[in-house]
DNA sequence: CCATTGTATATTGGATCCAATATTTCTATC
DNA sequence: GATAGAAATATTGGATCCAATATACAATGG
């Protein structure tokens, strides 16, 4: 007897589903900073009990995406200007290193994919999608570094500030500058110039951070 | 009426207590790699139910300290040589930067404390304490960087590999080399030479990583 | 009318119970 | 004695219930 290979994917637990959904909603900015997250309410939304919800919230708290207080509940975490600044500084350090490690491993398909995202970013008219395409562009290159631990850290760092970044990209048209910088990074990768790609990535992240901090300072004043 | 101020510290939840205790046990190597962690058994040890235990295990899994499988349970996570190597490489990058940022902020008290840990490390005869003192020495300096996010990342990175490092320090007398390197780092800090302190820290971490990887390759062969 | 106190409600953390499934042990058969 | 199948056991994930406490609001007294 011959059976077709079936992708029996282990059904994710309810806690995993809730975690993924809430993480996505927070990272993409669908849940506003300071918004209350009631266990009961979330449990009803997912047709489950509060137990898996609590587990999901506990994980989110570990990653700094929410804060919880006993008898009061969870709220989407807000970051101070200083915290945002620090995370950008950190990202610049790590992502510059990741791209430096990635460049020697970039193959044709990876570069083609990155070029695709780069162009898609420039042509996309729906500003809500810029953040997502931006992520894909960078990650498509970073993946070649073959450093899963670095990438996990980069992901959690980006998670913390992505919703601010998306708002800034949309509201200030910082997207035009990002587009030019992406093209420069991609060109350096195509030339196999790891040092240049690294420096450009560092500056790209720091620039984005500076723009965002300026934007937020203005907005919060 | 005059009352003395009382430090009513918020009692930690059971989940927090279990999490801290298990984390400590894993990081310090009291729980061996691959060891089974049964929810029921842990719950009994802490005189609580499985609910807070599950929450603690879920958090530990997020940090990569354990892996869980449905109907099978949790086991203390083991790391491959490649994973250990990557974490040391990452630590070298981040800790070198942290110390560079810390040096300009080092004040007299901090340096005195670091010197104290440095000497304590050299004089301690109980090898089980070397890992702890090593941590304290580095952290006492790192704290001056005033980068809480960096430090949180450093902590989770060190958590992953600390038990291997402690075993290696103890079994191969790599402690002597560590002692010399600590003294050099401390001297650079006293001289306010941020660049040198950074390079020495980088080399210190990479050296430790190389020694450990060599040790583990031998041990696992 | 305002401040204070008591009560009702909302909400979390934890305990106990139930369902699902992996593993182990036992039994019957060859 | 070895092996296949069935039953028992172990173990997790989730649902429901209970205890503790913060908040909101009404009642009361000045």
Short mmCIF file of C-alpha atoms (C1' of nucleotides) in Angstrom, two decimals:
data_model
loop_
_atom_site.label_atom_id
_atom_site.label_comp_id
_atom_site.label_asym_id
_atom_site.label_seq_id
_atom_site.Cartn_x
_atom_site.Cartn_y
_atom_site.Cartn_z
CA UNK A 1 0.00 0.00 0.00
CA UNK A 2 1.18 3.44 -0.86
CA UNK A 3 0.06 6.51 0.95
CA UNK A 4 0.56 10.08 -0.06
CA UNK A 5 2.62 11.97 2.47
CA UNK A 6 0.24 13.92 4.62
CA UNK A 7 1.32 16.98 6.42
CA UNK A 8 -0.21 16.21 9.77
CA UNK A 9 0.68 19.41 11.44
CA UNK A 10 0.42 19.22 15.15
CA UNK A 11 -2.62 21.24 16.00
CA UNK A 12 -1.44 24.24 17.95
CA UNK A 13 -2.74 24.47 21.47
CA UNK A 14 -5.32 27.09 22.28
CA UNK A 15 -2.66 28.99 24.22
CA UNK A 16 -0.44 29.09 21.12
CA UNK A 17 -3.28 30.38 18.96
CA UNK A 18 -4.17 33.11 21.42
CA UNK A 19 -0.54 34.06 21.85
CA UNK A 20 0.08 34.35 18.12
CA UNK A 21 -3.06 36.36 17.53
CA UNK A 22 -2.43 38.81 20.35
CA UNK A 23 1.23 39.19 19.45
CA UNK A 24 0.29 39.98 15.87
CA UNK A 25 -2.38 42.45 16.93
CA UNK A 26 0.02 44.28 19.24
CA UNK A 27 2.96 44.29 16.84
CA UNK A 28 0.85 45.56 13.97
CA UNK A 29 -0.70 48.24 16.10
CA UNK A 30 -4.26 46.94 16.03
CA UNK A 31 -4.29 47.05 19.81
CA UNK A 32 -3.50 50.51 21.04
CA UNK A 33 -0.94 51.21 23.69
CA UNK A 34 -2.53 51.20 27.12
CA UNK A 35 -5.51 49.19 25.96
CA UNK A 36 -6.94 46.86 28.58
CA UNK A 37 -6.84 43.16 27.87
CA UNK A 38 -9.46 41.31 29.93
CA UNK A 39 -8.94 37.58 30.24
CA UNK A 40 -12.64 36.88 30.08
CA UNK A 41 -13.22 38.98 27.02
CA UNK A 42 -10.30 37.43 25.14
CA UNK A 43 -11.41 33.95 26.17
CA UNK A 44 -14.84 34.59 24.69
CA UNK A 45 -13.33 35.95 21.48
CA UNK A 46 -11.45 32.69 21.00
CA UNK A 47 -14.19 30.44 22.33
CA UNK A 48 -12.01 29.08 25.06
CA UNK A 49 -11.55 29.41 28.80
CA UNK A 50 -9.30 31.83 30.64
CA UNK A 51 -6.60 29.23 31.26
CA UNK A 52 -4.96 29.31 27.82
CA UNK A 53 -5.49 33.07 27.73
CA UNK A 54 -3.53 33.46 30.94
CA UNK A 55 -0.73 31.38 29.51
CA UNK A 56 -0.64 33.54 26.39
CA UNK A 57 -0.62 36.73 28.44
CA UNK A 58 2.18 35.39 30.59
CA UNK A 59 4.30 34.79 27.51
CA UNK A 60 3.53 38.21 26.08
CA UNK A 61 4.61 39.75 29.34
CA UNK A 62 7.93 37.90 29.17
CA UNK A 63 8.55 39.55 25.83
CA UNK A 64 7.62 42.96 27.16
CA UNK A 65 4.62 43.40 24.92
CA UNK A 66 2.18 43.79 27.81
CA UNK A 67 2.34 44.52 31.50
CA UNK A 68 0.08 42.89 34.04
CA UNK A 69 -0.98 43.77 37.53
CA UNK A 70 -2.84 41.52 39.89
CA UNK A 71 -6.58 42.22 40.18
CA UNK A 72 -6.17 44.84 37.51
CA UNK A 73 -5.30 42.93 34.42
CA UNK A 74 -3.07 43.38 31.42
CA UNK A 75 -2.47 46.41 29.27
CA UNK A 76 -0.54 46.78 26.04
CA UNK A 77 2.88 48.06 27.09
CA UNK A 78 3.95 51.54 26.16
CA UNK A 79 7.57 52.44 25.69
CA UNK A 80 9.26 55.63 26.75
CA UNK A 81 11.32 57.60 24.27
CA UNK A 82 14.44 56.38 26.04
CA UNK A 83 13.41 52.75 25.74
CA UNK A 84 12.62 53.14 22.05
CA UNK A 85 15.95 54.83 21.50
CA UNK A 86 17.77 52.01 23.24
CA UNK A 87 16.03 49.33 21.21
CA UNK A 88 16.95 51.04 17.94
CA UNK A 89 20.55 51.37 19.07
CA UNK A 90 20.56 47.68 19.91
CA UNK A 91 18.95 46.68 16.63
CA UNK A 92 21.54 48.69 14.72
CA UNK A 93 24.31 46.75 16.45
CA UNK A 94 22.81 43.33 15.90
CA UNK A 95 21.33 43.79 12.45
CA UNK A 96 24.53 45.29 11.10
CA UNK A 97 26.32 42.17 12.27
CA UNK A 98 23.65 39.85 10.91
CA UNK A 99 23.81 41.32 7.41
CA UNK A 100 27.60 41.19 7.53
CA UNK A 101 27.40 37.48 8.28
CA UNK A 102 24.69 36.99 5.67
CA UNK A 103 26.36 38.57 2.63
CA UNK A 104 28.82 35.74 1.90
CA UNK A 105 25.93 33.25 1.93
CA UNK A 106 23.53 35.11 -0.31
CA UNK A 107 22.54 33.00 -3.29
CA UNK A 108 20.73 33.97 -6.44
CA UNK A 109 17.26 33.02 -5.25
CA UNK A 110 17.60 34.90 -2.00
CA UNK A 111 18.78 38.04 -3.77
CA UNK A 112 15.94 37.74 -6.28
CA UNK A 113 13.44 37.48 -3.45
CA UNK A 114 14.95 40.47 -1.69
CA UNK A 115 14.82 42.47 -4.89
CA UNK A 116 11.17 41.49 -5.22
CA UNK A 117 10.33 42.77 -1.76
CA UNK A 118 12.34 45.92 -2.38
CA UNK A 119 10.34 46.72 -5.50
CA UNK A 120 7.08 45.70 -3.86
CA UNK A 121 7.85 48.11 -1.05
CA UNK A 122 8.28 50.98 -3.49
CA UNK A 123 5.14 50.21 -5.45
CA UNK A 124 2.74 49.33 -2.66
CA UNK A 125 0.12 52.04 -2.30
CA UNK A 126 -1.60 50.65 0.78
CA UNK A 127 0.44 52.21 3.59
CA UNK A 128 -0.82 49.58 6.02
CA UNK A 129 1.29 47.02 4.19
CA UNK A 130 4.59 48.92 4.25
CA UNK A 131 5.57 47.64 7.65
CA UNK A 132 5.01 44.04 6.64
CA UNK A 133 6.95 44.33 3.38
CA UNK A 134 9.77 46.17 5.15
CA UNK A 135 10.06 43.24 7.54
CA UNK A 136 10.09 40.70 4.75
CA UNK A 137 12.76 42.56 2.82
CA UNK A 138 15.18 42.66 5.73
CA UNK A 139 14.44 39.13 6.92
CA UNK A 140 14.90 37.65 3.47
CA UNK A 141 18.49 38.87 3.59
CA UNK A 142 19.08 38.18 7.28
CA UNK A 143 18.02 34.55 6.92
CA UNK A 144 21.20 33.85 4.94
CA UNK A 145 23.28 34.61 8.02
CA UNK A 146 22.30 31.16 9.28
CA UNK A 147 22.21 32.48 12.82
CA UNK A 148 18.86 31.38 14.29
CA UNK A 149 19.61 32.80 17.71
CA UNK A 150 20.49 36.24 16.35
CA UNK A 151 17.34 36.20 14.26
CA UNK A 152 15.18 35.30 17.22
CA UNK A 153 16.60 38.25 19.11
CA UNK A 154 16.12 40.55 16.15
CA UNK A 155 12.52 39.44 15.92
CA UNK A 156 11.72 40.09 19.56
CA UNK A 157 13.45 43.47 19.36
CA UNK A 158 11.56 44.48 16.28
CA UNK A 159 8.31 43.25 17.83
CA UNK A 160 8.69 45.78 20.59
CA UNK A 161 8.89 48.83 18.37
CA UNK A 162 7.28 47.77 15.11
CA UNK A 163 3.93 49.44 15.73
CA UNK A 164 5.59 52.78 16.34
CA UNK A 165 7.70 52.32 13.23
CA UNK A 166 4.67 51.51 11.11
CA UNK A 167 2.88 54.60 12.29
CA UNK A 168 5.89 56.75 11.55
CA UNK A 169 6.39 55.24 8.08
CA UNK A 170 2.78 56.00 7.25
CA UNK A 171 2.36 59.39 8.80
CA UNK A 172 5.62 61.10 7.85
CA UNK A 173 6.33 59.52 4.50
CA UNK A 174 9.63 58.32 5.92
CA UNK A 175 8.88 55.49 3.55
CA UNK A 176 10.58 57.33 0.68
CA UNK A 177 13.84 57.50 2.54
CA UNK A 178 13.48 53.87 3.61
CA UNK A 179 12.99 52.91 -0.04
CA UNK A 180 16.25 54.59 -1.10
CA UNK A 181 18.14 53.01 1.77
CA UNK A 182 16.76 49.57 0.95
CA UNK A 183 17.98 49.94 -2.61
CA UNK A 184 21.45 50.90 -1.41
CA UNK A 185 21.60 47.92 0.96
CA UNK A 186 20.44 45.58 -1.78
CA UNK A 187 23.07 46.97 -4.16
CA UNK A 188 25.81 46.38 -1.58
CA UNK A 189 24.58 42.80 -1.17
CA UNK A 190 24.61 42.25 -4.91
CA UNK A 191 28.22 43.49 -4.93
CA UNK A 192 29.08 41.12 -2.07
CA UNK A 193 30.33 44.08 -0.08
CA UNK A 194 29.62 42.85 3.44
CA UNK A 195 31.23 45.83 5.13
CA UNK A 196 29.19 48.33 3.17
CA UNK A 197 25.96 46.40 3.60
CA UNK A 198 26.65 46.30 7.32
CA UNK A 199 27.32 50.04 7.59
CA UNK A 200 24.28 50.90 5.49
CA UNK A 201 22.07 48.64 7.58
CA UNK A 202 23.38 50.22 10.74
CA UNK A 203 22.67 53.70 9.41
CA UNK A 204 19.29 52.63 8.08
CA UNK A 205 18.19 51.42 11.50
CA UNK A 206 19.66 54.43 13.31
CA UNK A 207 18.03 56.83 10.83
CA UNK A 208 14.68 55.16 11.31
CA UNK A 209 15.16 55.39 15.05
CA UNK A 210 16.04 59.07 14.92
CA UNK A 211 13.07 59.88 12.70
CA UNK A 212 10.76 57.91 14.94
CA UNK A 213 12.03 59.49 18.13
CA UNK A 214 11.66 62.95 16.64
CA UNK A 215 8.17 62.08 15.47
CA UNK A 216 7.13 60.72 18.85
CA UNK A 217 8.63 63.60 20.78
CA UNK A 218 6.57 65.95 18.66
CA UNK A 219 3.46 63.82 18.95
CA UNK A 220 3.71 63.39 22.70
CA UNK A 221 4.50 66.99 23.45
CA UNK B 1 0.08 59.01 65.39
CA UNK B 2 3.36 58.10 63.81
CA UNK B 3 3.98 54.81 62.11
CA UNK B 4 7.20 53.41 60.81
CA UNK B 5 7.15 52.91 57.07
CA UNK B 6 6.64 49.25 56.30
CA UNK B 7 7.93 47.67 53.14
CA UNK B 8 4.85 45.81 52.02
CA UNK B 9 6.35 43.99 49.14
CA UNK B 10 3.88 42.54 46.75
CA UNK B 11 3.94 38.81 47.33
CA UNK B 12 5.06 37.13 44.15
CA UNK B 13 2.52 34.81 42.56
CA UNK B 14 3.04 31.09 42.79
CA UNK B 15 3.83 31.04 39.09
CA UNK B 16 6.62 33.58 39.63
CA UNK B 17 8.10 31.57 42.47
CA UNK B 18 8.07 28.35 40.47
CA UNK B 19 9.50 30.12 37.44
CA UNK B 20 12.37 31.67 39.39
CA UNK B 21 13.20 28.44 41.16
CA UNK B 22 13.20 26.33 38.01
CA UNK B 23 15.15 28.92 36.05
CA UNK B 24 17.78 29.05 38.76
CA UNK B 25 18.00 25.27 38.95
CA UNK B 26 18.44 24.94 35.19
CA UNK B 27 20.91 27.81 34.83
CA UNK B 28 23.05 26.57 37.69
CA UNK B 29 23.03 23.04 36.35
CA UNK B 30 21.13 21.43 39.21
CA UNK B 31 18.70 20.03 36.69
CA UNK B 32 20.50 17.94 34.15
CA UNK B 33 20.01 18.34 30.43
CA UNK B 34 17.26 16.05 29.23
CA UNK B 35 15.77 15.65 32.68
CA UNK B 36 12.00 15.22 32.71
CA UNK B 37 9.96 17.89 34.42
CA UNK B 38 6.55 16.52 35.43
CA UNK B 39 3.94 19.14 36.19
CA UNK B 40 2.45 17.09 38.99
CA UNK B 41 5.76 16.43 40.67
CA UNK B 42 6.80 20.09 40.54
CA UNK B 43 3.39 21.17 41.81
CA UNK B 44 3.80 18.91 44.83
CA UNK B 45 7.29 20.22 45.48
CA UNK B 46 5.91 23.75 45.70
CA UNK B 47 2.67 22.80 47.44
CA UNK B 48 0.58 24.21 44.66
CA UNK B 49 -1.54 23.02 41.76
CA UNK B 50 -0.43 22.40 38.20
CA UNK B 51 -1.84 25.69 36.94
CA UNK B 52 0.99 27.98 38.08
CA UNK B 53 3.48 25.27 37.16
CA UNK B 54 2.21 25.24 33.60
CA UNK B 55 2.54 28.98 33.43
CA UNK B 56 6.13 28.78 34.67
CA UNK B 57 6.98 26.04 32.18
CA UNK B 58 5.45 28.06 29.39
CA UNK B 59 7.70 31.00 30.22
CA UNK B 60 10.78 28.80 30.48
CA UNK B 61 10.00 27.41 27.05
CA UNK B 62 9.82 30.93 25.62
CA UNK B 63 13.35 31.49 26.84
CA UNK B 64 14.55 28.23 25.36
CA UNK B 65 15.45 26.66 28.70
CA UNK B 66 13.07 23.72 28.25
CA UNK B 67 11.20 22.06 25.45
CA UNK B 68 7.72 20.63 25.84
CA UNK B 69 5.72 18.11 23.93
CA UNK B 70 2.07 17.41 24.41
CA UNK B 71 1.23 14.29 26.45
CA UNK B 72 4.95 13.85 27.01
CA UNK B 73 5.95 16.75 29.14
CA UNK B 74 8.86 19.09 29.49
CA UNK B 75 12.56 18.34 29.44
CA UNK B 76 15.51 20.57 30.16
CA UNK B 77 16.70 21.76 26.76
CA UNK B 78 20.05 20.65 25.46
CA UNK B 79 22.06 22.74 23.05
CA UNK B 80 24.05 21.52 20.10
CA UNK B 81 27.67 22.58 19.71
CA UNK B 82 26.58 24.88 16.90
CA UNK B 83 23.97 26.56 19.06
CA UNK B 84 26.44 27.08 21.90
CA UNK B 85 28.95 28.51 19.47
CA UNK B 86 26.39 30.93 18.10
CA UNK B 87 25.37 32.15 21.54
CA UNK B 88 28.98 32.86 22.50
CA UNK B 89 29.54 34.73 19.26
CA UNK B 90 26.43 36.77 19.99
CA UNK B 91 27.42 37.44 23.59
CA UNK B 92 30.83 38.64 22.44
CA UNK B 93 29.18 41.16 20.14
CA UNK B 94 26.73 42.48 22.70
CA UNK B 95 28.88 42.39 25.83
CA UNK B 96 31.75 44.13 24.08
CA UNK B 97 29.35 46.92 23.21
CA UNK B 98 27.85 47.01 26.70
CA UNK B 99 31.21 47.42 28.39
CA UNK B 100 32.18 50.10 25.87
CA UNK B 101 29.06 52.03 26.81
CA UNK B 102 29.63 51.38 30.50
CA UNK B 103 33.21 52.61 30.88
CA UNK B 104 32.46 56.35 30.72
CA UNK B 105 29.86 55.90 33.48
CA UNK B 106 31.92 53.86 35.91
CA UNK B 107 32.13 55.55 39.27
CA UNK B 108 34.35 54.80 42.22
CA UNK B 109 31.87 52.59 44.06
CA UNK B 110 31.12 50.49 41.03
CA UNK B 111 34.80 49.95 40.32
CA UNK B 112 35.41 49.05 43.94
CA UNK B 113 32.62 46.50 43.82
CA UNK B 114 33.98 45.03 40.59
CA UNK B 115 37.44 44.81 42.10
CA UNK B 116 35.90 43.01 45.07
CA UNK B 117 34.25 40.39 42.86
CA UNK B 118 37.44 40.04 40.84
CA UNK B 119 39.45 39.24 43.96
CA UNK B 120 36.73 37.04 45.37
CA UNK B 121 36.76 35.06 42.14
CA UNK B 122 40.48 34.43 42.47
CA UNK B 123 40.29 33.42 46.11
CA UNK B 124 37.16 31.33 46.15
CA UNK B 125 38.01 27.66 46.65
CA UNK B 126 34.51 26.28 46.22
CA UNK B 127 34.33 25.74 42.48
CA UNK B 128 30.55 25.66 42.62
CA UNK B 129 30.61 29.39 43.35
CA UNK B 130 32.87 30.45 40.48
CA UNK B 131 30.01 30.73 38.02
CA UNK B 132 28.04 32.99 40.34
CA UNK B 133 30.97 35.28 41.12
CA UNK B 134 31.91 35.44 37.45
CA UNK B 135 28.39 36.66 36.69
CA UNK B 136 28.48 39.24 39.42
CA UNK B 137 31.82 40.62 38.29
CA UNK B 138 30.70 41.21 34.74
CA UNK B 139 27.26 42.49 35.67
CA UNK B 140 28.64 44.95 38.18
CA UNK B 141 30.46 46.64 35.31
CA UNK B 142 27.73 46.17 32.71
CA UNK B 143 25.15 47.87 34.91
CA UNK B 144 26.90 51.20 34.40
CA UNK B 145 26.02 51.07 30.71
CA UNK B 146 22.52 52.13 31.71
CA UNK B 147 21.07 49.98 28.98
CA UNK B 148 18.36 47.86 30.59
CA UNK B 149 17.30 46.27 27.31
CA UNK B 150 20.83 45.19 26.42
CA UNK B 151 21.25 43.78 29.91
CA UNK B 152 18.05 41.80 29.69
CA UNK B 153 19.25 40.25 26.45
CA UNK B 154 22.66 39.51 27.94
CA UNK B 155 20.98 37.82 30.84
CA UNK B 156 18.80 35.55 28.72
CA UNK B 157 21.77 34.69 26.52
CA UNK B 158 23.94 33.83 29.47
CA UNK B 159 21.11 31.82 31.01
CA UNK B 160 21.13 29.50 28.03
CA UNK B 161 24.76 28.50 28.31
CA UNK B 162 25.70 29.21 31.90
CA UNK B 163 25.47 25.62 33.11
CA UNK B 164 27.88 24.45 30.43
CA UNK B 165 30.22 27.29 31.27
CA UNK B 166 30.17 26.46 34.96
CA UNK B 167 30.98 22.85 34.28
CA UNK B 168 33.87 23.85 32.03
CA UNK B 169 35.24 26.36 34.54
CA UNK B 170 35.25 23.66 37.19
CA UNK B 171 36.47 20.69 35.23
CA UNK B 172 39.22 22.19 33.11
CA UNK B 173 40.56 24.89 35.41
CA UNK B 174 39.75 27.43 32.74
CA UNK B 175 39.14 29.52 35.81
CA UNK B 176 42.81 30.53 35.95
CA UNK B 177 42.67 32.04 32.50
CA UNK B 178 39.35 33.70 33.31
CA UNK B 179 40.93 35.26 36.39
CA UNK B 180 43.77 36.82 34.37
CA UNK B 181 41.33 38.11 31.77
CA UNK B 182 39.10 39.62 34.43
CA UNK B 183 42.06 41.49 35.86
CA UNK B 184 42.95 42.85 32.45
CA UNK B 185 39.38 43.99 31.83
CA UNK B 186 39.22 45.64 35.23
CA UNK B 187 42.53 47.41 34.60
CA UNK B 188 41.22 48.78 31.30
CA UNK B 189 38.12 50.03 33.08
CA UNK B 190 40.22 51.73 35.74
CA UNK B 191 42.15 53.45 32.94
CA UNK B 192 38.87 54.52 31.31
CA UNK B 193 39.98 52.83 28.13
CA UNK B 194 36.61 51.88 26.69
CA UNK B 195 38.03 50.52 23.45
CA UNK B 196 40.46 48.21 25.22
CA UNK B 197 37.88 47.05 27.74
CA UNK B 198 35.57 46.27 24.84
CA UNK B 199 38.16 44.29 22.91
CA UNK B 200 39.24 42.39 26.01
CA UNK B 201 35.65 41.54 26.87
CA UNK B 202 35.05 40.34 23.35
CA UNK B 203 38.12 38.12 23.46
CA UNK B 204 37.25 36.93 26.96
CA UNK B 205 33.85 35.72 25.82
CA UNK B 206 35.16 34.22 22.59
CA UNK B 207 37.97 32.46 24.48
CA UNK B 208 35.53 31.01 26.95
CA UNK B 209 33.36 29.88 24.06
CA UNK B 210 36.23 28.20 22.27
CA UNK B 211 37.38 26.43 25.42
CA UNK B 212 33.87 25.28 26.15
CA UNK B 213 33.21 24.05 22.64
CA UNK B 214 36.49 22.12 22.65
CA UNK B 215 35.63 20.67 26.04
CA UNK B 216 32.16 19.62 24.95
CA UNK B 217 33.32 18.15 21.66
CA UNK B 218 35.72 16.00 23.59
CA UNK B 219 33.15 15.09 26.21
CA UNK B 220 30.45 14.23 23.72
CA UNK B 221 32.70 12.25 21.40
"C1'" DC C 1 -23.28 69.76 49.01
"C1'" DC C 2 -19.04 67.04 50.22
"C1'" DA C 3 -16.39 63.50 52.55
"C1'" DT C 4 -16.39 58.93 54.38
"C1'" DT C 5 -17.82 54.38 54.87
"C1'" DG C 6 -19.93 50.19 53.46
"C1'" DT C 7 -21.45 47.21 49.73
"C1'" DA C 8 -21.80 45.38 45.06
"C1'" DT C 9 -19.28 44.31 41.01
"C1'" DA C 10 -15.36 43.17 38.22
"C1'" DT C 11 -11.36 40.84 37.69
"C1'" DT C 12 -7.43 38.12 38.59
"C1'" DG C 13 -4.75 33.76 40.57
"C1'" DG C 14 -5.28 29.20 41.86
"C1'" DA C 15 -7.69 24.46 42.84
"C1'" DT C 16 -10.14 20.76 41.21
"C1'" DC C 17 -12.19 18.13 37.74
"C1'" DC C 18 -12.60 16.27 32.89
"C1'" DA C 19 -11.05 14.84 28.11
"C1'" DA C 20 -7.50 13.28 25.08
"C1'" DT C 21 -3.63 10.60 24.11
"C1'" DA C 22 1.04 8.49 24.79
"C1'" DT C 23 3.23 4.83 27.24
"C1'" DT C 24 3.39 0.72 29.78
"C1'" DT C 25 1.80 -3.60 31.38
"C1'" DC C 26 -0.75 -7.59 30.96
"C1'" DT C 27 -2.77 -11.40 28.55
"C1'" DA C 28 -3.75 -14.58 25.02
"C1'" DT C 29 -2.00 -16.91 21.19
"C1'" DC C 30 1.34 -19.15 18.29
"C1'" DG D 1 9.43 -18.01 24.95
"C1'" DA D 2 8.12 -14.32 21.70
"C1'" DT D 3 4.70 -11.29 19.84
"C1'" DA D 4 0.32 -8.83 18.89
"C1'" DG D 5 -3.49 -6.81 20.84
"C1'" DA D 6 -6.06 -4.97 24.82
"C1'" DA D 7 -6.41 -2.83 29.15
"C1'" DA D 8 -4.37 0.06 32.70
"C1'" DT D 9 -1.64 3.98 33.85
"C1'" DA D 10 0.52 8.39 33.33
"C1'" DT D 11 0.47 12.78 31.75
"C1'" DT D 12 -0.85 16.86 29.48
"C1'" DG D 13 -4.36 20.76 27.93
"C1'" DG D 14 -8.50 22.87 29.04
"C1'" DA D 15 -13.11 23.91 31.65
"C1'" DT D 16 -15.29 25.19 35.63
"C1'" DC D 17 -15.40 26.63 40.23
"C1'" DC D 18 -13.58 29.22 44.37
"C1'" DA D 19 -10.90 32.84 46.99
"C1'" DA D 20 -8.87 37.32 47.20
"C1'" DT D 21 -8.92 42.04 46.25
"C1'" DA D 22 -9.34 46.39 43.55
"C1'" DT D 23 -12.70 49.57 41.82
"C1'" DA D 24 -17.22 51.80 41.40
"C1'" DC D 25 -21.04 53.34 43.49
"C1'" DA D 26 -24.56 54.05 46.88
"C1'" DA D 27 -25.67 55.30 51.62
"C1'" DT D 28 -24.82 58.12 55.52
"C1'" DG D 29 -23.43 61.85 58.34
"C1'" DG D 30 -21.48 66.46 58.78
#
